[in-house]
């Protein structure tokens, strides 16, 4: 699924948003960003930052739980 691939690329790679937009079939990066924001209420970069912050928090929580044992 293209949407899953797009979200995966945003979350798990350091690729530029413009490269991801082209790779997932959007020829116009501005249109991609506007469409993404309409769907998720965040820009692709904001989405990436939020997902990475959540991932970092999960890692920190897991480390704390591991240290408790």
Short mmCIF file of C-alpha atoms in Angstrom, two decimals:
data_model
loop_
_atom_site.label_atom_id
_atom_site.label_comp_id
_atom_site.label_asym_id
_atom_site.label_seq_id
_atom_site.Cartn_x
_atom_site.Cartn_y
_atom_site.Cartn_z
CA UNK A 1 0.00 0.00 0.00
CA UNK A 2 1.41 3.39 -0.99
CA UNK A 3 0.20 5.15 2.15
CA UNK A 4 1.87 2.62 4.43
CA UNK A 5 5.09 2.95 2.45
CA UNK A 6 4.90 6.73 2.67
CA UNK A 7 4.43 6.70 6.45
CA UNK A 8 7.20 4.13 6.82
CA UNK A 9 9.61 6.27 4.80
CA UNK A 10 8.77 9.39 6.81
CA UNK A 11 9.17 7.62 10.12
CA UNK A 12 12.12 5.34 9.51
CA UNK A 13 14.37 7.13 7.03
CA UNK A 14 16.15 10.44 6.88
CA UNK A 15 15.09 10.97 3.27
CA UNK A 16 13.95 14.43 2.31
CA UNK A 17 10.20 14.93 2.06
CA UNK A 18 10.62 15.89 -1.60
CA UNK A 19 12.35 12.57 -2.34
CA UNK A 20 9.64 10.64 -0.50
CA UNK A 21 6.89 12.46 -2.35
CA UNK A 22 8.42 11.56 -5.72
CA UNK A 23 9.18 8.00 -4.62
CA UNK A 24 5.55 7.48 -3.62
CA UNK A 25 4.08 8.86 -6.83
CA UNK A 26 3.61 12.59 -6.26
CA UNK A 27 5.20 14.72 -8.96
CA UNK A 28 4.58 17.95 -7.03
CA UNK A 29 5.99 18.19 -3.50
CA UNK A 30 3.79 21.16 -2.56
CA UNK A 31 0.67 19.21 -3.53
CA UNK A 32 1.96 16.23 -1.57
CA UNK A 33 2.49 18.35 1.55
CA UNK A 34 -0.92 20.02 1.29
CA UNK A 35 -2.65 16.67 0.75
CA UNK A 36 -0.76 15.11 3.66
CA UNK A 37 -1.67 18.00 5.96
CA UNK A 38 -5.32 17.71 4.96
CA UNK A 39 -5.28 14.00 5.85
CA UNK A 40 -3.25 14.13 9.08
CA UNK A 41 -3.52 17.76 10.27
CA UNK A 42 0.28 17.81 10.29
CA UNK A 43 2.86 18.50 7.62
CA UNK A 44 5.03 15.51 6.65
CA UNK A 45 7.91 17.00 8.65
CA UNK A 46 5.72 17.56 11.71
CA UNK A 47 4.44 13.97 11.42
CA UNK A 48 8.02 12.69 11.26
CA UNK A 49 9.03 14.71 14.31
CA UNK A 50 6.03 13.57 16.36
CA UNK A 51 6.57 9.91 15.45
CA UNK A 52 10.28 10.14 16.25
CA UNK A 53 9.59 11.83 19.60
CA UNK A 54 7.11 9.07 20.48
CA UNK A 55 9.64 6.45 19.45
CA UNK A 56 12.31 8.08 21.62
CA UNK A 57 9.91 8.14 24.59
CA UNK A 58 9.12 4.44 24.11
CA UNK A 59 12.83 3.62 23.99
CA UNK A 60 13.45 5.60 27.18
CA UNK A 61 10.52 3.88 28.93
CA UNK A 62 11.75 0.47 27.82
CA UNK A 63 15.26 1.26 29.11
CA UNK A 64 13.83 2.35 32.47
CA UNK A 65 11.74 -0.84 32.71
CA UNK A 66 14.79 -2.94 31.78
CA UNK A 67 16.94 -1.16 34.36
CA UNK A 68 14.36 -1.94 37.04
CA UNK A 69 15.13 -5.66 36.78
#
